[in-house]
Amino acid sequence: MYINGEWTDAAGGAEFQTINPANGDVIGSVPDGGAVDAERAIAAASAAQASWAATTAYERADLLMEAWRLMGERQGDLAALMTREQGKPLKASAAEVRYGADFLRWFAEEARRIRGEWLPSARRDQRFLSIRTPVGVVGAVTPWNYPMSMLTRKMGPALAAGCTVVLKPAEATPLCAKAIFECFHDAGVPAGVINMVTAADPAPIGEVLTSDPRVKKLTFTGSTAVGRLLASRAAHSLQRISVELGGHAPFVVFPDADPVHAAKGAAALKFLNSGQACISPNRIFVHRDHAQAFIDTIVPRVARVKVGDGTHEGVGVGPLVNEAAVAKVAAQVDDARSQGAEVPVGGHRLSEGGLERGHFYAPTVVTGVTEEMVIYREETFGPVAPIITYDDVDQVIAMANDTSYGLAAYVYTRDLSTAIRAMEGLRFGIIGVNDVNPTSAAAPFGGMGDSGLGREGGHEGIGEYLETKLAGIAL
Ligand code: NAD
């Protein structure tokens, strides 16, 4: 753990192990912290808050730029660690390191653009001045699927705004979090400004972060169930809240689209990170005129994907995070099959040829998916592409919107009006138009409905860590 500028053990002295999901090897151990450690970290963050807030935006920007530079310099080692601890192929890990580092650069730039306003008054002898100030100590909880970029997407804007941080990383990926904290430490971030508590059981840390009056904001990325729980507790404490939660992205192929191009896009997007992404398509709507061409393109591409340990050359899909994830994916596919869906490729676990000790599920395409199937409603978080054939173009946006989630949506069309109507009609925070990567440090990321509250990245990202303070000045 990292508290008040020092690497430290848990107060109780316990540790827990972190495991390689590709082969079950133990790759390290970290302190198993509890409520006492979280309180110690909050005390350090609280003590450092005033002096950190008093630094200039230029000083904070310089530190963030140095941490960005260090992440770049260490890209190879960071990617290798991520692949061992989280499982994604090396190339994807390196891409995540670059994406994660970019939040530090972006928010270093944004730090210098925090500004106030002179506002008009109805009185001749009065002036109004509004300024932006840091909210204070931030409690942050992050997931395992993007174990480095989800940290920098929160810590970048928090630090740029002048907030101090107590972070609890996911129990599956504490070493990735430790490596990012090493970058901040080596960049020279002052003691107490950033703190990290690792724990095998997240619940006691979550309770402290959402009830301690010194914590002014909660930022969380993870499942909707846990996000709802933490947000409700944080609401009781009147903390500010940002929660980035699950998704169930529709991917709509319109009749005027090129079905081969769309199928290539879907294949590239769906199997990233073994489908363990909150913006992964979970319902692929293909117009009946295109269904055959789409399926004929995606199935052989999926059949060719090499599955295995992400450190091995040519591997495109790595393991799932644990056995429970494999069981969930298998149950969804079995349910679809039992209700008449077809599975032209995949549809089973992989446990032979060197994959015995890992958590692998074959990249899968399911066709003939209907509303009654579990996969039509529940997030899969696995390497399964569910295809729904539709007839009525006027109905497909309503079908896409028929979910409680609202994070990402994708449309394929060559018609400008269709694209604009779709973008306006879809109730989602992020929309890819003929684009399978609609994310960037410079762009606001976040969802509607059960996908969460708030935005990360973009100009919006830093606003989540700022208060507005007004002065009315009588002359
Ligand atoms: P999770 O909710 O189980 O865990 C996320 C984090 O919350 C982990 O750090 C975990 O330790 C912690 N946590 C769990 N219970 C807690 C408690 N009671 N108190 C405090 N902390 C607690 O989710 P997960 O399985 O790790 O992540 C997958 C989910 O995250 C998916 O649903 C996915 O869609 C979502 N996700 C969303 C985004 C986004 O930006 N919207 C990004 C990545 C992942």
Coordinates of N, CA and C in Angstrom, one line a residue, residues 18-21 27 30 80-87 147 171-177 321:
T18 N -1.8 -12.3 -5.9 CA -2.4 -11.9 -7.2 C -2.0 -13.0 -8.2
I19 N -2.9 -13.4 -9.0 CA -2.8 -14.7 -9.8 C -2.9 -14.3 -11.3
N20 N -2.1 -15.0 -12.1 CA -2.1 -14.9 -13.6 C -3.3 -15.7 -14.1
P21 N -4.3 -15.0 -14.7 CA -5.6 -15.7 -15.1 C -5.3 -16.6 -16.3
I27 N 1.7 -14.4 -9.0 CA 2.7 -13.5 -9.6 C 3.2 -12.5 -8.5
V30 N 0.4 -8.6 -2.1 CA 0.3 -7.2 -1.7 C -0.4 -7.2 -0.3
A80 N 3.9 -5.6 -20.0 CA 4.2 -7.0 -19.6 C 3.5 -7.4 -18.3
L81 N 3.6 -6.4 -17.4 CA 3.0 -6.7 -16.1 C 1.4 -6.8 -16.2
M82 N 0.9 -5.9 -17.0 CA -0.6 -5.9 -17.2 C -1.0 -7.3 -17.9
T83 N -0.3 -7.7 -18.8 CA -0.7 -9.0 -19.5 C -0.6 -10.2 -18.5
R84 N 0.4 -10.1 -17.6 CA 0.6 -11.2 -16.6 C -0.6 -11.2 -15.6
E85 N -0.9 -10.0 -15.2 CA -1.9 -9.9 -14.1 C -3.3 -9.9 -14.6
Q86 N -3.5 -9.3 -15.7 CA -4.9 -9.1 -16.2 C -5.3 -10.0 -17.4
G87 N -4.3 -10.3 -18.2 CA -4.5 -11.3 -19.2 C -4.6 -10.9 -20.7
P147 N -6.8 -2.0 -15.9 CA -6.3 -1.8 -14.5 C -5.3 -0.6 -14.4
E171 N -9.1 -6.0 -6.5 CA -8.3 -7.1 -5.8 C -7.6 -8.0 -6.8
A172 N -8.1 -8.0 -8.1 CA -7.5 -8.9 -9.1 C -6.2 -8.3 -9.7
T173 N -6.1 -6.9 -9.6 CA -5.0 -6.2 -10.3 C -4.3 -5.2 -9.5
P174 N -3.9 -5.5 -8.2 CA -3.2 -4.5 -7.4 C -1.8 -4.2 -7.9
L175 N -1.1 -5.1 -8.6 CA 0.3 -4.8 -9.0 C 0.3 -3.8 -10.1
C176 N -0.7 -3.8 -11.0 CA -0.9 -2.8 -12.0 C -1.0 -1.4 -11.4
A177 N -1.9 -1.3 -10.3 CA -2.1 -0.1 -9.6 C -0.8 0.4 -8.9
V321 N -11.3 -13.2 -16.5 CA -10.7 -12.8 -15.2 C -10.7 -14.0 -14.2

